[in-house]
């Protein structure tokens, strides 16, 4: 049985602590094959009934990338209007995506119609297909951070518009749009990054016993 | 900036390869605090707008655990009936959960109504709440494997029944039921484990460019 030692576990914990949602990227391009290597890692992740429902679209065309940036701007303006007063001012001060600077754009979808794995494990909980894709993104995120890269998951987008822009099959459900690149900098203490908006709570607050 | 070296990255890749869905557990109990430590790791994972929507229920009561096992049996019998011939015989031969042997039972939910993070990032993609919880389970899964433990995600359950059995708030969406313990054994080659049902495809099959 493959085993891991205490030194690895310590570093793995550091990786969990320092995995961040990156929104400020340096303009440096990704090394050749970097995106494909991250996708390979994602494909090692758990999926319901080994359904492997993940569908990755590497977005390279500049017109399509600009259309995604435009959609983000429109959705983000709508979101800003849902807040008022101090909260709106704080929202406006947040940088919520690095779409314009990030060298790598990756759209990720879940194919709900795929029959791989013969639909095992999906009958009573069909959304496990989407959960499998979210888990795959999480693995890729950790791998990117271990490699000195940063990933930002953008959800302030209109899924129907992303479908149009990327011309993907109707049956694919849009899960997330990922910016990939090298981060400009990191805060010295991870908790400071979002101090203006929300803070991280203790695990105890989220745990009960039955 | 916290950095990771090549040796760590190699081991991290091994961890992705060897993270398995465990269904055969040894009866050994979990070390004291092990489940709580895994939940702490889960709480370090990404969540939309730092919404931290994860809700963990450690299931200890033997009557509730038995009720979950019963629900799994009923759902699994239904699933078996959806197949026929050779495929049904193969399905019947699979061991799909280790609920009876696993020392640790953990039910995980997503609180869709929570306002933590002031609903940032959820307006156009509300399901990112569930995706955040799936990512948290993925982190916990990797941490468990690094610690020599195994985790099995059971989805062959009726969410409404799990709500009843565990008496959790209506607004919590059931994401997964996790068995946690020490695995009996591992296959020498990860791909052999499911050879009878499905195989892992290459990342290239899932990647397109636009």
mmCIF file of C-alpha atoms in Angstrom:
data_model
loop_
_atom_site.group_PDB
_atom_site.id
_atom_site.type_symbol
_atom_site.label_atom_id
_atom_site.label_comp_id
_atom_site.label_asym_id
_atom_site.label_seq_id
_atom_site.Cartn_x
_atom_site.Cartn_y
_atom_site.Cartn_z
ATOM 1 C CA UNK A 1 0.000 0.000 0.000
ATOM 2 C CA UNK A 2 1.353 3.416 -0.972
ATOM 3 C CA UNK A 3 2.010 5.385 2.234
ATOM 4 C CA UNK A 4 2.675 9.022 3.006
ATOM 5 C CA UNK A 5 4.815 10.353 5.832
ATOM 6 C CA UNK A 6 4.408 13.085 8.406
ATOM 7 C CA UNK A 7 6.518 15.574 6.406
ATOM 8 C CA UNK A 8 4.226 15.162 3.401
ATOM 9 C CA UNK A 9 1.110 15.557 5.537
ATOM 10 C CA UNK A 10 2.478 18.786 6.994
ATOM 11 C CA UNK A 11 3.099 20.170 3.518
ATOM 12 C CA UNK A 12 -0.281 18.972 2.318
ATOM 13 C CA UNK A 13 -1.896 20.897 5.156
ATOM 14 C CA UNK A 14 0.074 23.988 4.090
ATOM 15 C CA UNK A 15 -1.243 23.471 0.585
ATOM 16 C CA UNK A 16 -4.842 23.418 1.853
ATOM 17 C CA UNK A 17 -4.176 26.596 3.847
ATOM 18 C CA UNK A 18 -2.503 28.409 0.957
ATOM 19 C CA UNK A 19 -4.721 27.329 -1.897
ATOM 20 C CA UNK A 20 -6.271 30.648 -2.828
ATOM 21 C CA UNK A 21 -8.735 32.053 -5.271
ATOM 22 C CA UNK A 22 -6.393 34.202 -7.353
ATOM 23 C CA UNK A 23 -7.673 37.357 -9.058
ATOM 24 C CA UNK A 24 -4.403 39.236 -9.695
ATOM 25 C CA UNK A 25 -2.187 37.556 -12.226
ATOM 26 C CA UNK A 26 1.208 38.388 -13.693
ATOM 27 C CA UNK A 27 1.126 38.534 -17.492
ATOM 28 C CA UNK A 28 3.679 35.679 -17.851
ATOM 29 C CA UNK A 29 2.375 32.917 -20.120
ATOM 30 C CA UNK A 30 1.820 29.398 -18.813
ATOM 31 C CA UNK A 31 4.598 26.933 -19.601
ATOM 32 C CA UNK A 32 3.842 24.739 -22.582
ATOM 33 C CA UNK A 33 1.484 21.912 -21.643
ATOM 34 C CA UNK A 34 0.734 23.323 -18.176
ATOM 35 C CA UNK A 35 -3.023 23.501 -18.730
ATOM 36 C CA UNK A 36 -3.097 19.975 -20.147
ATOM 37 C CA UNK A 37 -1.175 18.680 -17.102
ATOM 38 C CA UNK A 38 -3.702 20.282 -14.776
ATOM 39 C CA UNK A 39 -6.545 18.700 -16.738
ATOM 40 C CA UNK A 40 -4.808 15.323 -16.401
ATOM 41 C CA UNK A 41 -4.738 15.758 -12.616
ATOM 42 C CA UNK A 42 -8.414 16.732 -12.647
ATOM 43 C CA UNK A 43 -9.188 13.513 -14.502
ATOM 44 C CA UNK A 44 -7.672 11.481 -11.632
ATOM 45 C CA UNK A 45 -10.265 12.770 -9.247
ATOM 46 C CA UNK A 46 -13.285 10.879 -7.902
ATOM 47 C CA UNK A 47 -16.434 10.717 -10.031
ATOM 48 C CA UNK A 48 -19.740 9.055 -9.332
ATOM 49 C CA UNK A 49 -19.695 5.499 -10.734
ATOM 50 C CA UNK A 50 -16.486 6.467 -12.584
ATOM 51 C CA UNK A 51 -18.728 8.538 -14.874
ATOM 52 C CA UNK A 52 -15.925 11.028 -15.628
ATOM 53 C CA UNK A 53 -18.504 13.676 -16.570
ATOM 54 C CA UNK A 54 -15.960 16.518 -16.779
ATOM 55 C CA UNK A 55 -15.662 18.399 -20.049
ATOM 56 C CA UNK A 56 -12.861 20.936 -20.358
ATOM 57 C CA UNK A 57 -12.787 23.770 -22.878
ATOM 58 C CA UNK A 58 -9.477 25.626 -23.180
ATOM 59 C CA UNK A 59 -10.505 29.083 -24.360
ATOM 60 C CA UNK A 60 -7.863 30.596 -26.634
ATOM 61 C CA UNK A 61 -9.774 32.648 -29.190
ATOM 62 C CA UNK A 62 -9.483 36.309 -28.266
ATOM 63 C CA UNK A 63 -13.001 37.248 -29.434
ATOM 64 C CA UNK A 64 -14.490 34.531 -27.230
ATOM 65 C CA UNK A 65 -12.310 35.563 -24.292
ATOM 66 C CA UNK A 66 -13.453 39.168 -24.695
ATOM 67 C CA UNK A 67 -17.079 38.057 -24.810
ATOM 68 C CA UNK A 68 -16.579 36.235 -21.492
ATOM 69 C CA UNK A 69 -15.022 39.377 -19.963
ATOM 70 C CA UNK A 70 -18.035 41.391 -21.191
ATOM 71 C CA UNK A 71 -20.442 38.914 -19.660
ATOM 72 C CA UNK A 72 -18.583 39.071 -16.351
ATOM 73 C CA UNK A 73 -18.799 42.881 -16.376
ATOM 74 C CA UNK A 74 -22.548 42.803 -16.994
ATOM 75 C CA UNK A 75 -23.213 40.169 -14.303
ATOM 76 C CA UNK A 76 -20.941 41.920 -11.831
ATOM 77 C CA UNK A 77 -22.729 45.246 -12.393
ATOM 78 C CA UNK A 78 -26.051 43.481 -11.680
ATOM 79 C CA UNK A 79 -24.577 41.984 -8.508
ATOM 80 C CA UNK A 80 -23.340 45.393 -7.358
ATOM 81 C CA UNK A 81 -26.872 46.770 -7.757
ATOM 82 C CA UNK A 82 -28.196 44.105 -5.394
ATOM 83 C CA UNK A 83 -26.252 45.704 -2.535
ATOM 84 C CA UNK A 84 -26.614 49.172 -1.073
ATOM 85 C CA UNK A 85 -24.765 51.630 1.164
ATOM 86 C CA UNK A 86 -21.559 50.496 2.866
ATOM 87 C CA UNK A 87 -21.972 46.933 1.578
ATOM 88 C CA UNK A 88 -22.200 48.164 -2.024
ATOM 89 C CA UNK A 89 -19.076 50.293 -1.541
ATOM 90 C CA UNK A 90 -17.206 47.295 -0.212
ATOM 91 C CA UNK A 91 -18.445 45.100 -3.063
ATOM 92 C CA UNK A 92 -17.300 47.677 -5.610
ATOM 93 C CA UNK A 93 -13.820 47.674 -4.040
ATOM 94 C CA UNK A 94 -13.356 43.918 -4.498
ATOM 95 C CA UNK A 95 -11.490 42.523 -7.459
ATOM 96 C CA UNK A 96 -13.511 39.420 -8.234
ATOM 97 C CA UNK A 97 -11.868 38.018 -11.344
ATOM 98 C CA UNK A 98 -8.578 38.164 -13.205
ATOM 99 C CA UNK A 99 -10.061 37.366 -16.618
ATOM 100 C CA UNK A 100 -8.229 40.134 -18.437
ATOM 101 C CA UNK A 101 -4.752 39.349 -17.149
ATOM 102 C CA UNK A 102 -4.816 35.566 -16.708
ATOM 103 C CA UNK A 103 -2.937 33.798 -19.510
ATOM 104 C CA UNK A 104 -5.061 30.650 -19.186
ATOM 105 C CA UNK A 105 -8.850 30.460 -19.511
ATOM 106 C CA UNK A 106 -10.561 27.133 -18.892
ATOM 107 C CA UNK A 107 -14.307 26.560 -18.952
ATOM 108 C CA UNK A 108 -15.500 23.425 -17.197
ATOM 109 C CA UNK A 109 -18.792 21.638 -17.798
ATOM 110 C CA UNK A 110 -20.593 18.500 -16.594
ATOM 111 C CA UNK A 111 -22.114 16.234 -19.209
ATOM 112 C CA UNK A 112 -25.389 15.224 -17.563
ATOM 113 C CA UNK A 113 -26.368 12.860 -20.390
ATOM 114 C CA UNK A 114 -23.208 10.770 -20.435
ATOM 115 C CA UNK A 115 -23.669 7.056 -19.734
ATOM 116 C CA UNK A 116 -20.117 6.292 -18.736
ATOM 117 C CA UNK A 117 -20.173 4.202 -15.573
ATOM 118 C CA UNK A 118 -23.627 2.982 -16.647
ATOM 119 C CA UNK A 119 -25.211 5.624 -14.408
ATOM 120 C CA UNK A 120 -24.047 3.794 -11.274
ATOM 121 C CA UNK A 121 -24.712 5.789 -8.093
ATOM 122 C CA UNK A 122 -26.741 8.508 -9.811
ATOM 123 C CA UNK A 123 -30.318 7.200 -9.583
ATOM 124 C CA UNK A 124 -31.315 8.826 -6.290
ATOM 125 C CA UNK A 125 -28.749 11.655 -6.408
ATOM 126 C CA UNK A 126 -28.340 12.812 -10.033
ATOM 127 C CA UNK A 127 -26.476 15.962 -8.950
ATOM 128 C CA UNK A 128 -23.492 13.797 -8.004
ATOM 129 C CA UNK A 129 -22.502 14.337 -11.648
ATOM 130 C CA UNK A 130 -21.962 18.053 -10.962
ATOM 131 C CA UNK A 131 -20.297 17.265 -7.625
ATOM 132 C CA UNK A 132 -17.787 15.050 -9.436
ATOM 133 C CA UNK A 133 -16.803 17.957 -11.665
ATOM 134 C CA UNK A 134 -16.489 20.315 -8.684
ATOM 135 C CA UNK A 135 -14.170 17.785 -7.008
ATOM 136 C CA UNK A 136 -12.077 17.600 -10.182
ATOM 137 C CA UNK A 137 -11.696 21.391 -10.196
ATOM 138 C CA UNK A 138 -10.608 21.225 -6.560
ATOM 139 C CA UNK A 139 -7.846 18.703 -7.364
ATOM 140 C CA UNK A 140 -6.631 20.829 -10.262
ATOM 141 C CA UNK A 141 -6.638 23.878 -8.000
ATOM 142 C CA UNK A 142 -4.403 22.185 -5.427
ATOM 143 C CA UNK A 143 -2.056 20.902 -8.137
ATOM 144 C CA UNK A 144 -1.777 24.385 -9.662
ATOM 145 C CA UNK A 145 -0.916 25.923 -6.303
ATOM 146 C CA UNK A 146 1.717 23.233 -5.620
ATOM 147 C CA UNK A 147 3.238 24.182 -8.963
ATOM 148 C CA UNK A 148 3.447 27.890 -8.027
ATOM 149 C CA UNK A 149 0.496 28.785 -10.222
ATOM 150 C CA UNK A 150 -2.779 30.294 -9.173
ATOM 151 C CA UNK A 151 -6.337 29.546 -10.126
ATOM 152 C CA UNK A 152 -9.418 31.728 -9.816
ATOM 153 C CA UNK A 153 -12.918 30.255 -10.126
ATOM 154 C CA UNK A 154 -15.280 32.778 -11.706
ATOM 155 C CA UNK A 155 -19.007 32.214 -11.100
ATOM 156 C CA UNK A 156 -20.243 35.765 -11.830
ATOM 157 C CA UNK A 157 -21.257 34.756 -15.351
ATOM 158 C CA UNK A 158 -24.475 33.918 -17.163
ATOM 159 C CA UNK A 159 -24.353 30.179 -17.979
ATOM 160 C CA UNK A 160 -26.589 30.557 -21.062
ATOM 161 C CA UNK A 161 -24.293 33.234 -22.468
ATOM 162 C CA UNK A 162 -21.194 31.082 -21.837
ATOM 163 C CA UNK A 163 -22.867 28.277 -23.786
ATOM 164 C CA UNK A 164 -23.436 30.632 -26.717
ATOM 165 C CA UNK A 165 -19.937 32.081 -26.642
ATOM 166 C CA UNK A 166 -18.213 28.703 -26.467
ATOM 167 C CA UNK A 167 -20.654 26.778 -28.689
ATOM 168 C CA UNK A 168 -20.761 23.682 -26.520
ATOM 169 C CA UNK A 169 -23.480 20.983 -26.478
ATOM 170 C CA UNK A 170 -26.765 21.859 -24.783
ATOM 171 C CA UNK A 171 -26.474 18.844 -22.491
ATOM 172 C CA UNK A 172 -23.321 20.202 -20.852
ATOM 173 C CA UNK A 173 -24.002 22.036 -17.613
ATOM 174 C CA UNK A 174 -21.695 24.966 -16.955
ATOM 175 C CA UNK A 175 -19.831 24.415 -13.673
ATOM 176 C CA UNK A 176 -17.102 27.044 -13.589
ATOM 177 C CA UNK A 177 -14.810 29.322 -15.541
ATOM 178 C CA UNK A 178 -11.216 29.138 -14.367
ATOM 179 C CA UNK A 179 -8.480 31.734 -14.723
ATOM 180 C CA UNK A 180 -5.028 30.149 -14.575
ATOM 181 C CA UNK A 181 -1.675 31.912 -14.305
ATOM 182 C CA UNK A 182 1.010 33.101 -11.930
ATOM 183 C CA UNK A 183 -0.227 35.180 -8.986
ATOM 184 C CA UNK A 184 1.101 38.694 -8.535
ATOM 185 C CA UNK A 185 1.511 38.306 -4.821
ATOM 186 C CA UNK A 186 0.073 36.651 -1.791
ATOM 187 C CA UNK A 187 -1.023 38.068 1.495
ATOM 188 C CA UNK A 188 1.233 37.060 4.368
ATOM 189 C CA UNK A 189 -1.735 35.713 6.257
ATOM 190 C CA UNK A 190 -4.399 34.063 4.117
ATOM 191 C CA UNK A 191 -7.239 35.365 6.291
ATOM 192 C CA UNK A 192 -6.439 38.982 5.457
ATOM 193 C CA UNK A 193 -7.360 38.610 1.818
ATOM 194 C CA UNK A 194 -11.106 38.759 2.406
ATOM 195 C CA UNK A 195 -11.127 40.650 5.717
ATOM 196 C CA UNK A 196 -13.194 43.393 4.151
ATOM 197 C CA UNK A 197 -16.015 41.032 3.228
ATOM 198 C CA UNK A 198 -16.191 37.787 5.175
ATOM 199 C CA UNK A 199 -14.047 35.747 7.541
ATOM 200 C CA UNK A 200 -13.344 32.083 7.925
ATOM 201 C CA UNK A 201 -15.240 30.386 10.751
ATOM 202 C CA UNK A 202 -14.157 27.498 12.925
ATOM 203 C CA UNK A 203 -15.028 23.942 11.881
ATOM 204 C CA UNK A 204 -16.883 23.505 15.182
ATOM 205 C CA UNK A 205 -19.547 25.942 14.032
ATOM 206 C CA UNK A 206 -20.420 23.598 11.181
ATOM 207 C CA UNK A 207 -20.349 20.266 13.017
ATOM 208 C CA UNK A 208 -23.133 18.501 14.895
ATOM 209 C CA UNK A 209 -23.629 14.956 16.177
ATOM 210 C CA UNK A 210 -26.598 12.638 15.846
ATOM 211 C CA UNK B 1 5.154 33.241 -0.830
ATOM 212 C CA UNK B 2 4.864 29.660 0.439
ATOM 213 C CA UNK B 3 6.460 27.360 -2.142
ATOM 214 C CA UNK B 4 6.409 23.625 -2.740
ATOM 215 C CA UNK B 5 9.215 21.530 -4.204
ATOM 216 C CA UNK B 6 9.393 18.840 -6.836
ATOM 217 C CA UNK B 7 9.481 16.036 -4.242
ATOM 218 C CA UNK B 8 6.209 17.281 -2.749
ATOM 219 C CA UNK B 9 4.606 17.591 -6.172
ATOM 220 C CA UNK B 10 5.575 14.006 -6.997
ATOM 221 C CA UNK B 11 3.984 12.769 -3.783
ATOM 222 C CA UNK B 12 0.914 14.931 -4.352
ATOM 223 C CA UNK B 13 0.467 13.304 -7.731
ATOM 224 C CA UNK B 14 0.747 9.884 -6.066
ATOM 225 C CA UNK B 15 -1.949 11.000 -3.651
ATOM 226 C CA UNK B 16 -4.284 11.922 -6.532
ATOM 227 C CA UNK B 17 -3.592 8.553 -8.166
ATOM 228 C CA UNK B 18 -4.130 6.545 -4.968
ATOM 229 C CA UNK B 19 -7.088 8.394 -3.511
ATOM 230 C CA UNK B 20 -9.708 5.700 -3.729
ATOM 231 C CA UNK B 21 -13.360 5.214 -2.950
ATOM 232 C CA UNK B 22 -13.049 2.662 -0.130
ATOM 233 C CA UNK B 23 -15.799 0.120 0.462
ATOM 234 C CA UNK B 24 -13.934 -2.519 2.488
ATOM 235 C CA UNK B 25 -12.898 -1.324 5.909
ATOM 236 C CA UNK B 26 -11.049 -2.929 8.800
ATOM 237 C CA UNK B 27 -13.033 -2.787 12.049
ATOM 238 C CA UNK B 28 -10.338 -0.720 13.846
ATOM 239 C CA UNK B 29 -11.796 2.455 15.345
ATOM 240 C CA UNK B 30 -10.654 5.892 14.207
ATOM 241 C CA UNK B 31 -8.080 7.560 16.442
ATOM 242 C CA UNK B 32 -9.593 10.078 18.832
ATOM 243 C CA UNK B 33 -10.308 13.377 17.051
ATOM 244 C CA UNK B 34 -9.582 11.975 13.571
ATOM 245 C CA UNK B 35 -13.009 12.854 12.178
ATOM 246 C CA UNK B 36 -12.813 16.370 13.628
ATOM 247 C CA UNK B 37 -9.373 16.866 12.049
ATOM 248 C CA UNK B 38 -10.739 15.830 8.648
ATOM 249 C CA UNK B 39 -13.621 18.274 9.044
ATOM 250 C CA UNK B 40 -11.109 21.020 9.862
ATOM 251 C CA UNK B 41 -9.298 20.311 6.592
ATOM 252 C CA UNK B 42 -12.596 20.365 4.722
ATOM 253 C CA UNK B 43 -13.285 23.814 6.173
ATOM 254 C CA UNK B 44 -10.061 25.126 4.599
ATOM 255 C CA UNK B 45 -11.368 24.426 1.138
ATOM 256 C CA UNK B 46 -12.688 26.961 -1.383
ATOM 257 C CA UNK B 47 -16.296 28.128 -1.085
ATOM 258 C CA UNK B 48 -18.227 30.564 -3.228
ATOM 259 C CA UNK B 49 -17.941 34.054 -1.718
ATOM 260 C CA UNK B 50 -16.467 32.405 1.409
ATOM 261 C CA UNK B 51 -20.003 31.187 2.114
ATOM 262 C CA UNK B 52 -18.742 28.100 3.984
ATOM 263 C CA UNK B 53 -22.051 26.343 3.313
ATOM 264 C CA UNK B 54 -20.822 22.920 4.556
ATOM 265 C CA UNK B 55 -22.726 21.287 7.400
ATOM 266 C CA UNK B 56 -21.240 18.104 8.884
ATOM 267 C CA UNK B 57 -23.187 15.561 10.883
ATOM 268 C CA UNK B 58 -21.125 12.897 12.662
ATOM 269 C CA UNK B 59 -23.489 9.947 12.907
ATOM 270 C CA UNK B 60 -22.864 7.933 16.081
ATOM 271 C CA UNK B 61 -26.256 6.677 17.181
ATOM 272 C CA UNK B 62 -26.550 3.012 16.282
ATOM 273 C CA UNK B 63 -30.272 3.160 15.465
ATOM 274 C CA UNK B 64 -29.664 6.005 13.011
ATOM 275 C CA UNK B 65 -26.693 4.201 11.469
ATOM 276 C CA UNK B 66 -28.815 1.079 10.995
ATOM 277 C CA UNK B 67 -31.555 3.147 9.370
ATOM 278 C CA UNK B 68 -29.007 4.513 6.883
ATOM 279 C CA UNK B 69 -27.811 0.969 6.100
ATOM 280 C CA UNK B 70 -31.448 -0.061 5.522
ATOM 281 C CA UNK B 71 -32.007 2.860 3.170
ATOM 282 C CA UNK B 72 -28.869 1.965 1.225
ATOM 283 C CA UNK B 73 -30.096 -1.645 0.865
ATOM 284 C CA UNK B 74 -33.459 -0.492 -0.460
ATOM 285 C CA UNK B 75 -31.961 2.002 -2.927
ATOM 286 C CA UNK B 76 -29.332 -0.481 -4.055
ATOM 287 C CA UNK B 77 -31.997 -3.144 -4.703
ATOM 288 C CA UNK B 78 -33.901 -0.615 -6.830
ATOM 289 C CA UNK B 79 -30.714 0.204 -8.740
ATOM 290 C CA UNK B 80 -30.038 -3.487 -9.372
ATOM 291 C CA UNK B 81 -33.510 -3.845 -10.884
ATOM 292 C CA UNK B 82 -32.721 -1.097 -13.388
ATOM 293 C CA UNK B 83 -30.123 -3.365 -15.026
ATOM 294 C CA UNK B 84 -30.633 -6.700 -16.728
ATOM 295 C CA UNK B 85 -28.645 -9.739 -17.905
ATOM 296 C CA UNK B 86 -24.864 -9.641 -17.715
ATOM 297 C CA UNK B 87 -24.881 -6.010 -16.538
ATOM 298 C CA UNK B 88 -27.191 -6.850 -13.625
ATOM 299 C CA UNK B 89 -24.962 -9.769 -12.634
ATOM 300 C CA UNK B 90 -21.945 -7.488 -12.647
ATOM 301 C CA UNK B 91 -23.779 -4.833 -10.634
ATOM 302 C CA UNK B 92 -24.809 -7.445 -8.053
ATOM 303 C CA UNK B 93 -21.152 -8.500 -7.665
ATOM 304 C CA UNK B 94 -19.973 -4.977 -6.777
ATOM 305 C CA UNK B 95 -19.529 -3.935 -3.187
ATOM 306 C CA UNK B 96 -20.745 -0.336 -3.289
ATOM 307 C CA UNK B 97 -20.564 0.781 0.324
ATOM 308 C CA UNK B 98 -18.825 -0.115 3.555
ATOM 309 C CA UNK B 99 -21.512 1.304 5.818
ATOM 310 C CA UNK B 100 -21.668 -1.731 8.102
ATOM 311 C CA UNK B 101 -17.931 -1.984 8.775
ATOM 312 C CA UNK B 102 -16.751 1.642 8.643
ATOM 313 C CA UNK B 103 -16.116 3.012 12.131
ATOM 314 C CA UNK B 104 -16.863 6.590 11.027
ATOM 315 C CA UNK B 105 -20.090 7.822 9.443
ATOM 316 C CA UNK B 106 -20.289 11.428 8.313
ATOM 317 C CA UNK B 107 -23.266 12.989 6.532
ATOM 318 C CA UNK B 108 -22.513 16.196 4.638
ATOM 319 C CA UNK B 109 -25.052 18.851 3.669
ATOM 320 C CA UNK B 110 -25.084 22.260 1.946
ATOM 321 C CA UNK B 111 -27.029 25.038 3.624
ATOM 322 C CA UNK B 112 -28.655 26.769 0.651
ATOM 323 C CA UNK B 113 -30.209 29.514 2.775
ATOM 324 C CA UNK B 114 -27.060 30.679 4.540
ATOM 325 C CA UNK B 115 -26.102 34.303 3.979
ATOM 326 C CA UNK B 116 -22.450 34.013 4.941
ATOM 327 C CA UNK B 117 -20.366 35.819 2.354
ATOM 328 C CA UNK B 118 -23.428 37.979 1.638
ATOM 329 C CA UNK B 119 -24.333 35.699 -1.289
ATOM 330 C CA UNK B 120 -21.322 36.928 -3.277
ATOM 331 C CA UNK B 121 -20.824 34.953 -6.506
ATOM 332 C CA UNK B 122 -24.082 33.015 -6.240
ATOM 333 C CA UNK B 123 -26.567 35.210 -8.111
ATOM 334 C CA UNK B 124 -26.204 33.688 -11.582
ATOM 335 C CA UNK B 125 -24.906 30.284 -10.420
ATOM 336 C CA UNK B 126 -26.670 29.328 -7.176
ATOM 337 C CA UNK B 127 -25.464 25.724 -7.408
ATOM 338 C CA UNK B 128 -21.947 26.918 -6.577
ATOM 339 C CA UNK B 129 -23.084 26.404 -2.969
ATOM 340 C CA UNK B 130 -23.301 22.655 -3.564
ATOM 341 C CA UNK B 131 -20.058 22.706 -5.577
ATOM 342 C CA UNK B 132 -18.296 24.282 -2.597
ATOM 343 C CA UNK B 133 -19.368 21.397 -0.393
ATOM 344 C CA UNK B 134 -18.272 18.831 -2.991
ATOM 345 C CA UNK B 135 -14.835 20.509 -3.099
ATOM 346 C CA UNK B 136 -14.635 20.349 0.700
ATOM 347 C CA UNK B 137 -15.352 16.614 0.619
ATOM 348 C CA UNK B 138 -12.606 16.222 -1.980
ATOM 349 C CA UNK B 139 -10.047 17.952 0.288
ATOM 350 C CA UNK B 140 -11.057 15.787 3.226
ATOM 351 C CA UNK B 141 -10.767 12.704 1.050
ATOM 352 C CA UNK B 142 -7.188 13.549 0.060
ATOM 353 C CA UNK B 143 -6.248 14.324 3.675
ATOM 354 C CA UNK B 144 -7.732 11.016 4.873
ATOM 355 C CA UNK B 145 -5.752 9.063 2.289
ATOM 356 C CA UNK B 146 -2.528 10.888 3.193
ATOM 357 C CA UNK B 147 -3.181 9.794 6.772
ATOM 358 C CA UNK B 148 -3.552 6.120 5.793
ATOM 359 C CA UNK B 149 -7.318 6.212 6.166
ATOM 360 C CA UNK B 150 -9.925 5.579 3.528
ATOM 361 C CA UNK B 151 -13.119 7.331 2.638
ATOM 362 C CA UNK B 152 -16.084 6.055 0.679
ATOM 363 C CA UNK B 153 -18.728 8.425 -0.686
ATOM 364 C CA UNK B 154 -22.146 6.753 -0.676
ATOM 365 C CA UNK B 155 -24.765 8.254 -3.009
ATOM 366 C CA UNK B 156 -27.105 5.247 -3.270
ATOM 367 C CA UNK B 157 -29.405 6.748 -0.648
ATOM 368 C CA UNK B 158 -32.738 8.557 -0.613
ATOM 369 C CA UNK B 159 -32.037 12.166 0.423
ATOM 370 C CA UNK B 160 -35.519 12.628 1.964
ATOM 371 C CA UNK B 161 -35.037 9.540 4.101
ATOM 372 C CA UNK B 162 -31.588 10.721 5.265
ATOM 373 C CA UNK B 163 -33.173 14.012 6.329
ATOM 374 C CA UNK B 164 -35.745 12.116 8.407
ATOM 375 C CA UNK B 165 -33.217 9.781 9.972
ATOM 376 C CA UNK B 166 -30.796 12.548 10.926
ATOM 377 C CA UNK B 167 -33.397 15.236 11.786
ATOM 378 C CA UNK B 168 -31.557 18.071 10.067
ATOM 379 C CA UNK B 169 -33.060 21.377 8.888
ATOM 380 C CA UNK B 170 -35.151 21.309 5.714
ATOM 381 C CA UNK B 171 -32.947 23.952 4.098
ATOM 382 C CA UNK B 172 -29.920 21.688 4.156
ATOM 383 C CA UNK B 173 -29.368 19.851 0.875
ATOM 384 C CA UNK B 174 -27.930 16.372 1.237
ATOM 385 C CA UNK B 175 -24.601 16.161 -0.631
ATOM 386 C CA UNK B 176 -23.023 12.899 0.469
ATOM 387 C CA UNK B 177 -22.724 10.237 3.121
ATOM 388 C CA UNK B 178 -19.136 9.350 3.904
ATOM 389 C CA UNK B 179 -17.763 6.147 5.389
ATOM 390 C CA UNK B 180 -14.412 6.725 7.080
ATOM 391 C CA UNK B 181 -11.986 4.107 8.384
ATOM 392 C CA UNK B 182 -8.912 2.047 7.570
ATOM 393 C CA UNK B 183 -9.038 0.183 4.263
ATOM 394 C CA UNK B 184 -8.661 -3.595 4.267
ATOM 395 C CA UNK B 185 -6.352 -3.640 1.278
ATOM 396 C CA UNK B 186 -5.584 -1.880 -1.948
ATOM 397 C CA UNK B 187 -5.219 -3.178 -5.435
ATOM 398 C CA UNK B 188 -1.644 -3.031 -6.721
ATOM 399 C CA UNK B 189 -2.803 -1.076 -9.747
ATOM 400 C CA UNK B 190 -5.596 1.407 -9.118
ATOM 401 C CA UNK B 191 -7.240 0.741 -12.469
ATOM 402 C CA UNK B 192 -7.970 -2.897 -11.587
ATOM 403 C CA UNK B 193 -10.444 -2.006 -8.887
ATOM 404 C CA UNK B 194 -13.298 -1.211 -11.252
ATOM 405 C CA UNK B 195 -12.178 -3.236 -14.267
ATOM 406 C CA UNK B 196 -15.404 -5.180 -14.133
ATOM 407 C CA UNK B 197 -17.561 -2.067 -14.559
ATOM 408 C CA UNK B 198 -15.855 0.964 -16.101
ATOM 409 C CA UNK B 199 -12.365 2.147 -16.943
ATOM 410 C CA UNK B 200 -10.601 5.449 -16.640
ATOM 411 C CA UNK B 201 -10.287 7.393 -19.902
ATOM 412 C CA UNK B 202 -7.547 9.721 -21.021
ATOM 413 C CA UNK B 203 -7.822 13.433 -20.288
ATOM 414 C CA UNK B 204 -7.581 14.107 -24.053
ATOM 415 C CA UNK B 205 -11.013 12.568 -24.557
ATOM 416 C CA UNK B 206 -12.511 15.284 -22.358
ATOM 417 C CA UNK B 207 -10.651 18.324 -23.658
ATOM 418 C CA UNK B 208 -11.534 20.643 -26.526
ATOM 419 C CA UNK B 209 -10.356 24.085 -27.612
ATOM 420 C CA UNK B 210 -12.325 27.135 -28.614
#
